[in-house]
PDB file of C-alpha atoms and ligand atoms in Angstrom:
ATOM      1  CA  UNK O1461     -15.903 -13.568  14.305  1.00  0.00           C
ATOM      2  CA  UNK O1462     -18.750 -14.734  16.668  1.00  0.00           C
ATOM      3  CA  UNK O1463     -21.448 -13.655  14.397  1.00  0.00           C
ATOM      4  CA  UNK O1464     -19.580 -15.151  11.801  1.00  0.00           C
ATOM      5  CA  UNK O1465     -19.293 -18.559  13.789  1.00  0.00           C
ATOM      6  CA  UNK O1466     -23.146 -18.634  13.967  1.00  0.00           C
ATOM      7  CA  UNK O1467     -23.607 -17.413  10.377  1.00  0.00           C
ATOM      8  CA  UNK O1468     -21.428 -20.689   9.480  1.00  0.00           C
ATOM      9  CA  UNK O1469     -19.488 -18.169   7.473  1.00  0.00           C
ATOM     10  CA  UNK O1470     -15.716 -18.672   7.652  1.00  0.00           C
ATOM     11  CA  UNK O1471     -13.475 -15.497   8.464  1.00  0.00           C
ATOM     12  CA  UNK O1472      -9.650 -15.244   7.508  1.00  0.00           C
ATOM     13  CA  UNK O1473      -7.532 -12.754   9.137  1.00  0.00           C
ATOM     14  CA  UNK O1474      -5.021 -12.561   6.028  1.00  0.00           C
ATOM     15  CA  UNK O1475      -3.235  -9.498   7.621  1.00  0.00           C
ATOM     16  CA  UNK O1476      -0.866  -7.131   5.379  1.00  0.00           C
ATOM     17  CA  UNK O1477       0.988 -10.012   3.526  1.00  0.00           C
ATOM     18  CA  UNK O1478       2.769  -9.650   0.273  1.00  0.00           C
ATOM     19  CA  UNK O1479       0.052  -8.781  -2.365  1.00  0.00           C
ATOM     20  CA  UNK O1480       0.378 -12.018  -4.451  1.00  0.00           C
ATOM     21  CA  UNK O1481      -0.180 -13.876  -1.410  1.00  0.00           C
ATOM     22  CA  UNK O1482      -3.593 -12.352  -1.169  1.00  0.00           C
ATOM     23  CA  UNK O1483      -4.530 -12.422  -4.159  1.00  0.00           C
ATOM     24  CA  UNK O1484      -3.985 -16.331  -4.315  1.00  0.00           C
ATOM     25  CA  UNK O1485      -6.187 -16.407  -1.854  1.00  0.00           C
ATOM     26  CA  UNK O1486      -9.204 -14.677  -3.511  1.00  0.00           C
ATOM     27  CA  UNK O1487      -8.968 -15.704  -7.251  1.00  0.00           C
ATOM     28  CA  UNK O1488     -11.232 -18.676  -7.507  1.00  0.00           C
ATOM     29  CA  UNK O1489     -15.087 -19.157  -7.908  1.00  0.00           C
ATOM     30  CA  UNK O1490     -15.328 -22.045  -5.532  1.00  0.00           C
ATOM     31  CA  UNK O1491     -16.958 -22.052  -2.071  1.00  0.00           C
ATOM     32  CA  UNK O1492     -13.897 -21.516  -0.602  1.00  0.00           C
ATOM     33  CA  UNK O1493     -13.322 -18.186  -2.184  1.00  0.00           C
ATOM     34  CA  UNK O1494     -14.566 -15.101  -0.356  1.00  0.00           C
ATOM     35  CA  UNK O1495     -17.410 -13.150  -0.774  1.00  0.00           C
ATOM     36  CA  UNK O1496     -16.670  -9.746   1.232  1.00  0.00           C
ATOM     37  CA  UNK O1497     -13.099  -8.383   1.616  1.00  0.00           C
ATOM     38  CA  UNK O1498     -11.976  -6.071   4.158  1.00  0.00           C
ATOM     39  CA  UNK O1499      -8.980  -4.084   3.951  1.00  0.00           C
ATOM     40  CA  UNK O1500      -7.065  -0.697   3.360  1.00  0.00           C
ATOM     41  CA  UNK O1501      -7.208   1.561   0.244  1.00  0.00           C
ATOM     42  CA  UNK O1502      -3.549   1.422  -0.455  1.00  0.00           C
ATOM     43  CA  UNK O1503      -3.433  -2.392  -0.076  1.00  0.00           C
ATOM     44  CA  UNK O1504      -6.525  -2.507  -2.432  1.00  0.00           C
ATOM     45  CA  UNK O1505      -4.689  -0.334  -4.914  1.00  0.00           C
ATOM     46  CA  UNK O1506      -1.707  -2.722  -4.773  1.00  0.00           C
ATOM     47  CA  UNK O1507      -4.316  -6.075  -5.359  1.00  0.00           C
ATOM     48  CA  UNK O1508      -5.865  -4.207  -8.423  1.00  0.00           C
ATOM     49  CA  UNK O1509      -2.743  -3.818 -10.075  1.00  0.00           C
ATOM     50  CA  UNK O1510      -1.700  -7.304  -9.368  1.00  0.00           C
ATOM     51  CA  UNK O1511      -4.864  -8.286 -10.696  1.00  0.00           C
ATOM     52  CA  UNK O1512      -5.031  -6.566 -13.979  1.00  0.00           C
ATOM     53  CA  UNK O1513      -1.274  -7.753 -14.307  1.00  0.00           C
ATOM     54  CA  UNK O1514      -2.039 -11.246 -14.042  1.00  0.00           C
ATOM     55  CA  UNK O1515      -5.083 -10.904 -16.505  1.00  0.00           C
ATOM     56  CA  UNK O1516      -8.004 -11.226 -14.032  1.00  0.00           C
ATOM     57  CA  UNK O1517     -11.342  -9.879 -13.900  1.00  0.00           C
ATOM     58  CA  UNK O1518     -14.617 -10.216 -12.473  1.00  0.00           C
ATOM     59  CA  UNK O1519     -15.227 -13.605 -13.600  1.00  0.00           C
ATOM     60  CA  UNK O1520     -11.847 -14.833 -11.353  1.00  0.00           C
ATOM     61  CA  UNK O1521     -13.603 -13.808  -8.317  1.00  0.00           C
ATOM     62  CA  UNK O1522     -16.138 -14.696  -5.982  1.00  0.00           C
ATOM     63  CA  UNK O1523     -16.347 -11.379  -3.970  1.00  0.00           C
ATOM     64  CA  UNK O1524     -19.581  -9.609  -3.360  1.00  0.00           C
ATOM     65  CA  UNK O1525     -18.702  -6.302  -1.657  1.00  0.00           C
ATOM     66  CA  UNK O1526     -15.044  -4.587  -0.325  1.00  0.00           C
ATOM     67  CA  UNK O1527     -15.015  -3.048   2.293  1.00  0.00           C
ATOM     68  CA  UNK O1528     -12.201  -0.341   2.747  1.00  0.00           C
ATOM     69  CA  UNK O1529     -11.058   2.091   5.710  1.00  0.00           C
ATOM     70  CA  UNK O1530      -8.210   4.116   7.454  1.00  0.00           C
ATOM     71  CA  UNK O1531      -7.145   6.061   4.334  1.00  0.00           C
ATOM     72  CA  UNK O1532      -7.781   8.161   1.728  1.00  0.00           C
ATOM     73  CA  UNK O1533      -9.963   6.245  -1.148  1.00  0.00           C
ATOM     74  CA  UNK O1534      -9.983   8.412  -4.320  1.00  0.00           C
ATOM     75  CA  UNK O1535     -13.038   7.466  -6.895  1.00  0.00           C
ATOM     76  CA  UNK O1536     -10.672   6.429  -9.296  1.00  0.00           C
ATOM     77  CA  UNK O1537      -9.411   3.690  -7.174  1.00  0.00           C
ATOM     78  CA  UNK O1538     -12.738   2.459  -6.150  1.00  0.00           C
ATOM     79  CA  UNK O1539     -13.639   2.426 -10.022  1.00  0.00           C
ATOM     80  CA  UNK O1540     -11.119   0.375 -10.991  1.00  0.00           C
ATOM     81  CA  UNK O1541     -10.944  -1.992  -8.361  1.00  0.00           C
ATOM     82  CA  UNK O1542     -14.720  -2.298  -8.740  1.00  0.00           C
ATOM     83  CA  UNK O1543     -14.246  -3.200 -12.608  1.00  0.00           C
ATOM     84  CA  UNK O1544     -10.877  -5.246 -11.724  1.00  0.00           C
ATOM     85  CA  UNK O1545     -13.077  -7.535  -9.053  1.00  0.00           C
ATOM     86  CA  UNK O1546     -16.615  -7.230  -9.975  1.00  0.00           C
ATOM     87  CA  UNK O1547     -17.888  -5.898  -6.769  1.00  0.00           C
ATOM     88  CA  UNK O1548     -18.742  -2.725  -4.802  1.00  0.00           C
ATOM     89  CA  UNK O1549     -16.277  -0.953  -2.824  1.00  0.00           C
ATOM     90  CA  UNK O1550     -18.054   0.405   0.380  1.00  0.00           C
ATOM     91  CA  UNK O1551     -15.676   3.311   1.999  1.00  0.00           C
ATOM     92  CA  UNK O1552     -16.283   3.667   5.846  1.00  0.00           C
ATOM     93  CA  UNK O1553     -15.224   5.559   8.653  1.00  0.00           C
ATOM     94  CA  UNK O1554     -14.666   4.556  12.499  1.00  0.00           C
ATOM     95  CA  UNK O1555     -11.739   4.796  14.884  1.00  0.00           C
ATOM     96  CA  UNK O1556     -11.509   2.382  17.980  1.00  0.00           C
ATOM     97  CA  UNK O1557     -11.230   5.502  20.570  1.00  0.00           C
ATOM     98  CA  UNK O1558     -14.632   6.661  19.836  1.00  0.00           C
ATOM     99  CA  UNK O1559     -16.582   3.227  18.873  1.00  0.00           C
ATOM    100  CA  UNK O1560     -19.344   2.859  18.292  1.00  0.00           C
ATOM    101  CA  UNK O1561     -19.262   6.381  16.611  1.00  0.00           C
ATOM    102  CA  UNK O1562     -18.868   5.484  12.885  1.00  0.00           C
ATOM    103  CA  UNK O1563     -19.870   7.010   9.636  1.00  0.00           C
ATOM    104  CA  UNK O1564     -21.172   5.831   5.970  1.00  0.00           C
ATOM    105  CA  UNK O1565     -20.692   7.592   2.699  1.00  0.00           C
ATOM    106  CA  UNK O1566     -23.362   8.044   0.283  1.00  0.00           C
ATOM    107  CA  UNK O1567     -23.771   8.370  -3.285  1.00  0.00           C
ATOM    108  CA  UNK O1568     -22.884  11.789  -3.263  1.00  0.00           C
ATOM    109  CA  UNK O1569     -19.640  11.301  -1.219  1.00  0.00           C
ATOM    110  CA  UNK O1570     -20.944  12.539   2.097  1.00  0.00           C
ATOM    111  CA  UNK O1571     -19.853  11.419   5.337  1.00  0.00           C
ATOM    112  CA  UNK O1572     -22.737  10.627   7.160  1.00  0.00           C
ATOM    113  CA  UNK O1573     -22.492   9.703  11.067  1.00  0.00           C
ATOM    114  CA  UNK O1574     -25.432   8.424  13.439  1.00  0.00           C
ATOM    115  CA  UNK O1575     -26.490  11.170  15.640  1.00  0.00           C
ATOM    116  CA  UNK O1576     -27.992   8.208  18.028  1.00  0.00           C
ATOM    117  CA  UNK O1577     -24.813   6.872  19.099  1.00  0.00           C
ATOM    118  CA  UNK O1578     -22.624   9.842  19.852  1.00  0.00           C
ATOM    119  CA  UNK O1579     -22.294  13.858  19.605  1.00  0.00           C
ATOM    120  CA  UNK O1580     -20.298  14.607  16.554  1.00  0.00           C
ATOM    121  CA  UNK O1581     -18.998  18.174  16.230  1.00  0.00           C
ATOM    122  CA  UNK O1582     -16.935  19.761  13.557  1.00  0.00           C
ATOM    123  CA  UNK O1583     -14.459  22.158  15.204  1.00  0.00           C
ATOM    124  CA  UNK O1584     -12.921  24.877  13.079  1.00  0.00           C
ATOM    125  CA  UNK O1585      -9.134  23.684  12.249  1.00  0.00           C
ATOM    126  CA  UNK O1586      -7.728  27.078  13.585  1.00  0.00           C
ATOM    127  CA  UNK O1587     -10.218  28.368  16.228  1.00  0.00           C
ATOM    128  CA  UNK O1588     -11.669  25.128  17.546  1.00  0.00           C
ATOM    129  CA  UNK O1589     -15.048  27.084  17.388  1.00  0.00           C
ATOM    130  CA  UNK O1590     -18.054  25.285  15.290  1.00  0.00           C
ATOM    131  CA  UNK O1591     -16.828  25.151  11.887  1.00  0.00           C
ATOM    132  CA  UNK O1592     -19.088  27.494   9.658  1.00  0.00           C
ATOM    133  CA  UNK O1593     -20.471  26.131   6.184  1.00  0.00           C
ATOM    134  CA  UNK O1594     -17.493  25.495   3.881  1.00  0.00           C
ATOM    135  CA  UNK O1595     -14.998  25.733   6.238  1.00  0.00           C
ATOM    136  CA  UNK O1596     -12.510  22.739   7.326  1.00  0.00           C
ATOM    137  CA  UNK O1597     -13.029  21.181  10.591  1.00  0.00           C
ATOM    138  CA  UNK O1598     -11.702  18.231  12.601  1.00  0.00           C
ATOM    139  CA  UNK O1599     -14.545  15.424  13.818  1.00  0.00           C
ATOM    140  CA  UNK O1600     -14.618  15.775  17.155  1.00  0.00           C
ATOM    141  CA  UNK O1601     -16.708  13.149  18.844  1.00  0.00           C
ATOM    142  CA  UNK O1602     -18.084  11.864  22.293  1.00  0.00           C
ATOM    143  CA  UNK O1603     -19.982   8.581  22.309  1.00  0.00           C
ATOM    144  CA  UNK O1604     -23.087   8.466  24.343  1.00  0.00           C
ATOM    145  CA  UNK O1605     -23.977   6.329  27.277  1.00  0.00           C
ATOM    146  CA  UNK O1606     -23.564   2.825  27.529  1.00  0.00           C
ATOM    147  CA  UNK O1607     -20.954   3.297  24.940  1.00  0.00           C
ATOM    148  CA  UNK O1608     -18.456   5.415  27.257  1.00  0.00           C
ATOM    149  CA  UNK O1609     -18.763   3.341  30.222  1.00  0.00           C
ATOM    150  CA  UNK O1610     -16.064   1.278  28.369  1.00  0.00           C
ATOM    151  CA  UNK O1611     -14.486   4.155  26.403  1.00  0.00           C
ATOM    152  CA  UNK O1612     -15.008   7.278  28.396  1.00  0.00           C
ATOM    153  CA  UNK O1613     -13.928  10.017  25.969  1.00  0.00           C
ATOM    154  CA  UNK O1614     -15.470  12.983  25.847  1.00  0.00           C
ATOM    155  CA  UNK O1615     -15.021  15.416  23.030  1.00  0.00           C
ATOM    156  CA  UNK O1616     -12.011  13.192  21.112  1.00  0.00           C
ATOM    157  CA  UNK O1617     -10.523  15.334  18.161  1.00  0.00           C
ATOM    158  CA  UNK O1618      -9.829  12.538  16.044  1.00  0.00           C
ATOM    159  CA  UNK O1619      -8.030  15.178  13.376  1.00  0.00           C
ATOM    160  CA  UNK O1620      -9.895  13.655  11.077  1.00  0.00           C
ATOM    161  CA  UNK O1621     -10.342  16.492   8.705  1.00  0.00           C
ATOM    162  CA  UNK O1622     -13.643  17.503   6.703  1.00  0.00           C
ATOM    163  CA  UNK O1623     -15.321  20.349   5.402  1.00  0.00           C
ATOM    164  CA  UNK O1624     -18.582  21.546   6.933  1.00  0.00           C
ATOM    165  CA  UNK O1625     -21.081  21.243   4.459  1.00  0.00           C
ATOM    166  CA  UNK O1626     -23.419  23.801   3.235  1.00  0.00           C
ATOM    167  CA  UNK O1627     -26.269  24.801   5.250  1.00  0.00           C
ATOM    168  CA  UNK O1628     -29.054  23.319   2.945  1.00  0.00           C
ATOM    169  CA  UNK O1629     -31.236  20.330   2.958  1.00  0.00           C
ATOM    170  CA  UNK O1630     -29.452  17.090   1.240  1.00  0.00           C
ATOM    171  CA  UNK O1631     -31.041  15.284  -1.597  1.00  0.00           C
ATOM    172  CA  UNK O1632     -29.040  12.119  -0.989  1.00  0.00           C
ATOM    173  CA  UNK O1633     -30.177   8.933  -0.032  1.00  0.00           C
ATOM    174  CA  UNK O1634     -28.859   9.418   3.643  1.00  0.00           C
ATOM    175  CA  UNK O1635     -30.319  12.904   3.519  1.00  0.00           C
ATOM    176  CA  UNK O1636     -32.142  12.612   7.427  1.00  0.00           C
ATOM    177  CA  UNK O1637     -28.734  11.682   9.100  1.00  0.00           C
ATOM    178  CA  UNK O1638     -26.643  14.517  10.133  1.00  0.00           C
ATOM    179  CA  UNK O1639     -23.516  14.826   7.172  1.00  0.00           C
ATOM    180  CA  UNK O1640     -20.482  16.352   6.391  1.00  0.00           C
ATOM    181  CA  UNK O1641     -18.004  16.259   3.560  1.00  0.00           C
ATOM    182  CA  UNK O1642     -15.897  13.085   2.865  1.00  0.00           C
ATOM    183  CA  UNK O1643     -12.994  12.684   5.317  1.00  0.00           C
ATOM    184  CA  UNK O1644     -10.243  15.025   3.475  1.00  0.00           C
ATOM    185  CA  UNK O1645      -7.222  13.359   5.678  1.00  0.00           C
ATOM    186  CA  UNK O1646      -5.859  14.505   8.712  1.00  0.00           C
ATOM    187  CA  UNK O1647      -5.421  17.847  10.110  1.00  0.00           C
ATOM    188  CA  UNK O1648      -1.298  17.807  10.709  1.00  0.00           C
ATOM    189  CA  UNK O1649      -1.091  17.063   6.743  1.00  0.00           C
ATOM    190  CA  UNK O1650      -3.047  20.051   5.433  1.00  0.00           C
ATOM    191  CA  UNK O1651      -0.688  22.127   3.142  1.00  0.00           C
ATOM    192  CA  UNK O1652      -0.927  26.115   3.181  1.00  0.00           C
ATOM    193  CA  UNK O1653      -0.593  27.365   0.086  1.00  0.00           C
ATOM    194  CA  UNK O1654      -0.996  31.182  -0.886  1.00  0.00           C
ATOM    195  CA  UNK O1655      -4.081  30.243  -2.602  1.00  0.00           C
ATOM    196  CA  UNK O1656      -5.515  28.399   0.518  1.00  0.00           C
ATOM    197  CA  UNK O1657      -5.344  25.049   2.134  1.00  0.00           C
ATOM    198  CA  UNK O1658      -4.670  22.077   0.094  1.00  0.00           C
ATOM    199  CA  UNK O1659      -5.470  18.635   1.728  1.00  0.00           C
ATOM    200  CA  UNK O1660      -4.318  15.172   1.034  1.00  0.00           C
ATOM    201  CA  UNK O1661      -7.614  13.952  -0.699  1.00  0.00           C
ATOM    202  CA  UNK O1662      -7.251  17.018  -3.341  1.00  0.00           C
ATOM    203  CA  UNK O1663      -3.779  15.522  -3.985  1.00  0.00           C
ATOM    204  CA  UNK O1664      -4.311  11.836  -3.914  1.00  0.00           C
ATOM    205  CA  UNK O1665      -7.760  12.082  -6.098  1.00  0.00           C
ATOM    206  CA  UNK O1666      -5.367  13.908  -8.613  1.00  0.00           C
ATOM    207  CA  UNK O1667      -2.992  11.779  -8.854  1.00  0.00           C
ATOM    208  CA  UNK O1668      -4.486   8.526  -8.724  1.00  0.00           C
ATOM    209  CA  UNK O1669      -6.528   9.474 -11.661  1.00  0.00           C
ATOM    210  CA  UNK O1670      -3.250  10.117 -13.759  1.00  0.00           C
ATOM    211  CA  UNK O1671      -3.354   8.245 -16.956  1.00  0.00           C
ATOM    212  CA  UNK O1672      -1.776   4.227 -15.818  1.00  0.00           C
ATOM    213  CA  UNK O1673      -1.538   5.321 -12.389  1.00  0.00           C
ATOM    214  CA  UNK O1674       0.250   2.614 -10.194  1.00  0.00           C
ATOM    215  CA  UNK O1675      -1.553   2.566  -7.146  1.00  0.00           C
ATOM    216  CA  UNK O1676      -0.807   3.751  -4.600  1.00  0.00           C
ATOM    217  CA  UNK O1677       0.969   6.565  -6.212  1.00  0.00           C
ATOM    218  CA  UNK O1678       4.025   7.385  -4.240  1.00  0.00           C
ATOM    219  CA  UNK O1679       5.049  10.807  -3.585  1.00  0.00           C
ATOM    220  CA  UNK O1680       5.362  13.929  -1.248  1.00  0.00           C
ATOM    221  CA  UNK O1681       3.718  17.019  -1.009  1.00  0.00           C
ATOM    222  CA  UNK O1682       5.114  20.315   0.296  1.00  0.00           C
ATOM    223  CA  UNK O1683       4.690  24.184  -0.218  1.00  0.00           C
ATOM    224  CA  UNK O1684       7.449  25.774  -1.675  1.00  0.00           C
ATOM    225  CA  UNK O1685       7.461  29.490  -1.861  1.00  0.00           C
ATOM    226  CA  UNK O1686       3.427  29.405  -1.090  1.00  0.00           C
ATOM    227  CA  UNK O1687       2.890  27.136  -3.792  1.00  0.00           C
ATOM    228  CA  UNK O1688       1.917  23.220  -3.981  1.00  0.00           C
ATOM    229  CA  UNK O1689       5.071  21.334  -5.014  1.00  0.00           C
ATOM    230  CA  UNK O1690       4.757  17.247  -5.500  1.00  0.00           C
ATOM    231  CA  UNK O1691       7.133  15.219  -6.412  1.00  0.00           C
ATOM    232  CA  UNK O1692       5.808  11.832  -7.442  1.00  0.00           C
ATOM    233  CA  UNK O1693       8.193   8.744  -8.187  1.00  0.00           C
ATOM    234  CA  UNK O1694       8.587   7.811 -11.916  1.00  0.00           C
ATOM    235  CA  UNK O1695       7.806   4.160 -10.636  1.00  0.00           C
ATOM    236  CA  UNK O1696       4.227   5.299 -10.315  1.00  0.00           C
ATOM    237  CA  UNK O1697       3.416   7.444 -13.232  1.00  0.00           C
ATOM    238  CA  UNK O1698       4.118   6.050 -17.173  1.00  0.00           C
ATOM    239  CA  UNK O1699       3.491   9.513 -18.395  1.00  0.00           C
ATOM    240  CA  UNK O1700       5.666  11.990 -16.715  1.00  0.00           C
ATOM    241  CA  UNK O1701       4.514  14.912 -18.471  1.00  0.00           C
ATOM    242  CA  UNK O1702       1.402  17.352 -17.943  1.00  0.00           C
ATOM    243  CA  UNK O1703       1.036  16.026 -14.454  1.00  0.00           C
ATOM    244  CA  UNK O1704       0.723  19.611 -13.456  1.00  0.00           C
ATOM    245  CA  UNK O1705      -1.945  20.204 -15.886  1.00  0.00           C
ATOM    246  CA  UNK O1706      -4.094  17.531 -13.833  1.00  0.00           C
ATOM    247  CA  UNK O1707      -3.736  19.304 -10.733  1.00  0.00           C
ATOM    248  CA  UNK O1708      -4.757  23.089 -12.464  1.00  0.00           C
ATOM    249  CA  UNK O1709      -7.418  20.643 -13.774  1.00  0.00           C
ATOM    250  CA  UNK O1710      -8.499  20.112 -10.124  1.00  0.00           C
ATOM    251  CA  UNK O1711      -8.034  23.544  -9.365  1.00  0.00           C
ATOM    252  CA  UNK O1712      -4.721  23.200  -7.527  1.00  0.00           C
ATOM    253  CA  UNK O1713      -1.969  25.079  -8.813  1.00  0.00           C
ATOM    254  CA  UNK O1714       1.285  22.611  -8.571  1.00  0.00           C
ATOM    255  CA  UNK O1715       4.908  22.926  -9.617  1.00  0.00           C
ATOM    256  CA  UNK O1716       5.564  19.252  -9.864  1.00  0.00           C
ATOM    257  CA  UNK O1717       8.847  16.650 -10.274  1.00  0.00           C
ATOM    258  CA  UNK O1718       9.081  13.403 -11.119  1.00  0.00           C
ATOM    259  CA  UNK O1719      11.631  11.942  -9.258  1.00  0.00           C
ATOM    260  CA  UNK O1720      13.465   8.472  -8.554  1.00  0.00           C
ATOM    261  CA  UNK O1721      11.538   6.619  -5.563  1.00  0.00           C
ATOM    262  CA  UNK O1722      14.357   4.928  -4.081  1.00  0.00           C
ATOM    263  CA  UNK O1723      16.027   7.241  -1.116  1.00  0.00           C
ATOM    264  CA  UNK O1724      13.660   9.386  -0.938  1.00  0.00           C
ATOM    265  CA  UNK O1725      10.904  10.472   2.191  1.00  0.00           C
ATOM    266  CA  UNK O1726       7.859   9.557  -0.078  1.00  0.00           C
ATOM    267  CA  UNK O1727       4.409   9.753   1.826  1.00  0.00           C
ATOM    268  CA  UNK O1728       4.472   6.026   3.648  1.00  0.00           C
ATOM    269  CA  UNK O1729       0.909   4.082   3.249  1.00  0.00           C
ATOM    270  CA  UNK O1730      -0.814   1.477   5.295  1.00  0.00           C
ATOM    271  CA  UNK O1731       0.050  -1.446   2.788  1.00  0.00           C
ATOM    272  CA  UNK O1732       3.765  -0.292   3.560  1.00  0.00           C
ATOM    273  CA  UNK O1733       3.442  -2.267   6.768  1.00  0.00           C
ATOM    274  CA  UNK O1734       3.654  -5.832   5.706  1.00  0.00           C
ATOM    275  CA  UNK O1735       3.469  -8.397   8.148  1.00  0.00           C
ATOM    276  CA  UNK O1736       6.790 -10.403   6.647  1.00  0.00           C
ATOM    277  CA  UNK O1737       7.069 -11.942   9.804  1.00  0.00           C
ATOM    278  CA  UNK O1738       3.764 -14.227   9.808  1.00  0.00           C
ATOM    279  CA  UNK O1739       4.565 -14.651   6.082  1.00  0.00           C
ATOM    280  CA  UNK O1740       8.029 -16.422   6.662  1.00  0.00           C
ATOM    281  CA  UNK O1741       6.692 -18.298   9.988  1.00  0.00           C
ATOM    282  CA  UNK O1742       3.909 -19.527   8.415  1.00  0.00           C
ATOM    283  CA  UNK O1743       6.166 -21.082   5.174  1.00  0.00           C
ATOM    284  CA  UNK O1744       8.658 -22.261   7.669  1.00  0.00           C
ATOM    285  CA  UNK O1745       5.370 -24.120   9.539  1.00  0.00           C
TER     286      UNK O1745
HETATM  287 ZN1  LIG U2721     -25.569  12.573   1.951  1.00  0.00          ZN
END
């Protein structure tokens, strides 16, 4: 906030109000239109859909950059948002408990975390030992002095899931910074199938890339008789046939049911935490 004030920039803390209200604030090319948006992937999905429904494109916005975090961002949604808003989407990683330990995603979709700020370990999902190359593990972080003076956490297990990368030199633009795979979801959401563990990212990347997908794709995933079973809300997918084939192309053996969205326990997203109380208070004023 203070930095923005010194730079003469304005910040609008919009929060998660109904997407139509946010889009009203974003649209326009005048000097009051925002140049940077920070939000969650699921909310970005809603905004992207709505912008397309209104027939809006890059010429209708002044955005130069979109930052997202706290949820899995799929390449399909990132590409759609970039085409719609005309600004690059940057996916970041951070967590209040281990601040300032934070990471950036490179073009090869690794997560790179600066080793000078804290000790970052990848602990095997099952054993807690250092994860071997290719294995799933969680990010365990210890901020270095002086940051831990105000956040005295040691070996904080974030439960954020990554895969340890092969033990080989990197060729990306951030090759000199330690790296893991992209965040794959939360450890508690891994599904143990007969073919091995399936992560939330694997499922979301398939669903988000379905033809005509309405982001965020409403679904739930489970293991039935050892196999991945996915229920997808009919309202999220206009083409309901062949979804299992899309999973198969991604290497996932899944059974799929298209279900009515209402009345079912489907996956909740950050965008579901809409702050209606703020919106109505604003209107009343
Ligand atoms: Zn990289």
